[in-house]
Tab-separated table of C-alpha atoms in Angstrom:
chain	number	residue	atom	x	y	z
A	1	MET	CA	8.548	10.692	-13.774
A	2	ALA	CA	12.207	9.610	-13.604
A	3	ALA	CA	13.218	13.172	-14.426
A	4	CYS	CA	10.825	14.342	-11.753
A	5	ARG	CA	12.417	12.002	-9.221
A	6	ALA	CA	15.946	13.137	-10.094
A	7	VAL	CA	15.097	16.815	-9.917
A	8	ALA	CA	13.108	16.492	-6.679
A	9	GLY	CA	16.278	15.602	-4.808
A	10	THR	CA	18.077	18.772	-5.838
A	11	ALA	CA	18.094	21.953	-3.807
A	12	SER	CA	16.932	24.200	-6.613
A	13	ALA	CA	13.251	25.062	-6.309
A	14	ASP	CA	13.300	26.667	-9.763
A	15	ALA	CA	14.540	23.436	-11.315
A	16	ARG	CA	11.768	21.503	-9.595
A	17	ARG	CA	9.101	23.857	-10.906
A	18	SER	CA	10.405	23.736	-14.454
A	19	SER	CA	10.571	19.925	-14.661
A	20	CYS	CA	7.560	18.846	-12.613
A	21	SER	CA	5.220	20.014	-9.924
A	22	ILE	CA	5.914	19.370	-6.256
A	23	PRO	CA	2.809	17.143	-5.938
A	24	ASP	CA	4.146	15.035	-8.843
A	25	ALA	CA	7.523	14.797	-7.124
A	26	ILE	CA	5.840	13.759	-3.868
A	27	ARG	CA	3.878	11.019	-5.653
A	28	ALA	CA	7.021	9.764	-7.406
A	29	HIS	CA	8.914	9.584	-4.135
A	30	GLN	CA	5.975	7.888	-2.395
A	31	ARG	CA	5.948	5.173	-5.066
A	32	ALA	CA	9.689	4.690	-4.609
A	33	LEU	CA	9.209	4.536	-0.834
A	34	LEU	CA	6.580	1.820	-1.186
A	35	SER	CA	9.005	-0.349	-3.137
A	36	SER	CA	11.970	0.265	-0.808
A	37	GLU	CA	13.211	-2.346	1.637
A	38	PRO	CA	12.299	-1.910	5.317
A	39	GLY	CA	14.895	0.341	6.942
A	40	ASP	CA	16.077	1.749	3.594
A	41	GLY	CA	13.458	4.466	3.173
A	42	SER	CA	14.958	7.139	5.427
A	43	ASP	CA	16.330	9.256	2.568
A	44	LEU	CA	13.112	8.986	0.547
A	45	ALA	CA	10.907	9.787	3.546
A	46	LEU	CA	13.091	12.799	4.310
A	47	ARG	CA	12.816	14.035	0.719
A	48	ILE	CA	9.022	13.701	0.858
A	49	GLY	CA	9.006	15.564	4.173
A	50	LYS	CA	11.044	18.389	2.690
A	51	LEU	CA	8.710	18.605	-0.304
A	52	TYR	CA	5.647	18.791	1.938
A	53	SER	CA	7.416	21.437	4.019
A	54	ALA	CA	8.078	23.462	0.865
A	55	THR	CA	4.338	23.459	0.141
A	56	GLY	CA	3.501	24.603	3.669
A	57	GLN	CA	1.928	21.292	4.692
A	58	GLY	CA	3.656	21.030	8.063
A	59	ALA	CA	1.657	18.121	9.488
A	60	HIS	CA	2.417	15.940	6.453
A	61	ALA	CA	6.048	17.082	6.506
A	62	ALA	CA	6.326	16.152	10.184
A	63	ALA	CA	4.848	12.706	9.558
A	64	TYR	CA	7.454	11.969	6.887
A	65	HIS	CA	10.279	13.418	9.002
A	66	ARG	CA	9.182	11.080	11.831
A	67	ARG	CA	9.179	8.194	9.375
A	68	ALA	CA	12.678	9.183	8.206
A	69	LEU	CA	13.799	9.136	11.843
A	70	VAL	CA	12.349	5.683	12.500
A	71	GLU	CA	13.663	4.276	9.210
A	72	GLY	CA	17.091	5.769	9.868
A	73	GLN	CA	17.252	4.377	13.387
A	74	SER	CA	16.162	0.922	12.222
A	75	GLY	CA	18.807	1.155	9.485
A	76	GLY	CA	21.511	1.737	12.084
A	77	MET	CA	21.955	5.488	11.627
A	78	GLY	CA	23.030	7.410	14.710
A	79	ALA	CA	22.221	10.832	16.105
A	80	ASN	CA	24.885	12.558	13.991
A	81	GLU	CA	23.484	11.188	10.720
A	82	LEU	CA	19.927	12.022	11.770
A	83	GLY	CA	20.751	15.398	13.315
A	84	ARG	CA	18.901	17.549	10.803
A	85	VAL	CA	15.799	15.358	11.185
A	86	TYR	CA	15.874	15.648	14.986
A	87	LEU	CA	16.284	19.431	14.779
A	88	TRP	CA	13.512	19.842	12.191
A	89	LEU	CA	11.128	17.801	14.355
A	90	ALA	CA	12.051	19.731	17.512
A	91	LYS	CA	11.430	23.040	15.728
A	92	TRP	CA	8.134	21.720	14.352
A	93	GLU	CA	6.914	20.745	17.822
A	94	MET	CA	7.937	24.152	19.141
A	95	ARG	CA	5.986	26.048	16.459
A	96	ARG	CA	3.159	23.592	15.694
A	97	PRO	CA	-0.235	25.265	15.916
A	98	PRO	CA	-2.934	23.887	18.209
A	99	ALA	CA	-5.335	21.305	16.797
A	100	GLY	CA	-8.320	22.930	15.147
A	101	ARG	CA	-6.199	25.883	14.027
A	102	GLY	CA	-4.186	24.269	11.275
A	103	GLY	CA	-2.651	21.681	13.595
A	104	ALA	CA	-2.636	17.943	13.278
A	105	GLY	CA	-5.605	16.100	14.664
A	106	GLU	CA	-9.002	16.934	16.020
A	107	GLY	CA	-11.139	15.198	18.569
A	108	ALA	CA	-11.285	14.761	22.324
A	109	GLY	CA	-9.219	17.359	24.111
A	110	ALA	CA	-8.557	19.359	20.961
A	111	ASP	CA	-9.875	22.510	22.636
A	112	LYS	CA	-7.222	22.062	25.371
A	113	ASP	CA	-4.416	21.578	22.855
A	114	LYS	CA	-1.917	24.416	23.179
A	115	GLY	CA	0.195	23.361	20.225
A	116	GLY	CA	3.212	21.127	19.732
A	117	ASP	CA	4.504	18.465	22.062
A	118	LEU	CA	7.171	20.409	23.928
A	119	GLY	CA	8.244	17.313	25.845
A	120	LYS	CA	9.034	15.596	22.541
A	121	ALA	CA	10.887	18.690	21.331
A	122	GLU	CA	12.978	18.616	24.494
A	123	GLU	CA	13.693	14.911	24.004
A	124	TYR	CA	14.943	15.533	20.455
A	125	LEU	CA	17.060	18.499	21.542
A	126	ARG	CA	18.623	16.578	24.466
A	127	ILE	CA	19.721	13.927	21.987
A	128	MET	CA	21.256	16.608	19.774
A	129	GLU	CA	22.915	18.257	22.756
A	130	GLY	CA	25.036	15.106	23.026
A	131	THR	CA	26.469	15.491	19.519
A	132	GLN	CA	29.442	17.619	18.574
A	133	GLU	CA	28.021	18.952	15.315
A	134	TYR	CA	24.589	20.049	16.585
A	135	ARG	CA	25.340	20.898	20.240
A	136	ASP	CA	25.316	24.699	19.922
A	137	GLU	CA	22.099	24.835	17.915
A	138	ALA	CA	20.421	22.391	20.315
A	139	LYS	CA	21.449	24.456	23.344
A	140	ALA	CA	20.100	27.651	21.776
A	141	LEU	CA	16.819	25.913	20.934
A	142	LEU	CA	16.587	24.497	24.468
A	143	LYS	CA	16.710	28.066	25.814
A	144	ASP	CA	13.913	29.070	23.432
A	145	LEU	CA	11.994	25.970	24.476
A	146	GLU	CA	12.292	26.851	28.155
A	147	VAL	CA	10.766	30.280	27.485
A	148	LEU	CA	7.988	28.677	25.428
A	149	MET	CA	7.225	26.167	28.193
A	150	LEU	CA	6.986	28.956	30.760
A	151	SER	CA	4.640	30.934	28.505
A	152	ARG	CA	2.281	27.941	28.201
A	153	GLU	CA	1.899	27.446	31.965
């Protein structure tokens, strides 16, 4: 499992497949996350989120990206350090399918669900608009978001 944990953090998907399966890597990272100190799990949660994203499990990926955001904020990380997390979450909310069609959650009002929380996406993008590194990407996504909001009315 230690080899699995080390390889799971690398960018090479081929290396991951040759050493261990993605579900094994997710489980290894989850165990490490359980034993981490409060506020120190941002990197691990982000790695788990990326692994879930690689398997096409967007709702699980989003949950771990949100956890990475909360852990990072509680650990004193700012918008610049968490920029990629904010952008991933904004994009997820913009493309998230409605509940009942592969989306997260069922229940009351699910038939009225039109997809992701565009207000939350806008909140994330407004934060990124205030950073030097992510400003241009955030502005471009805000334009896309405006079109998406108009199409949902």
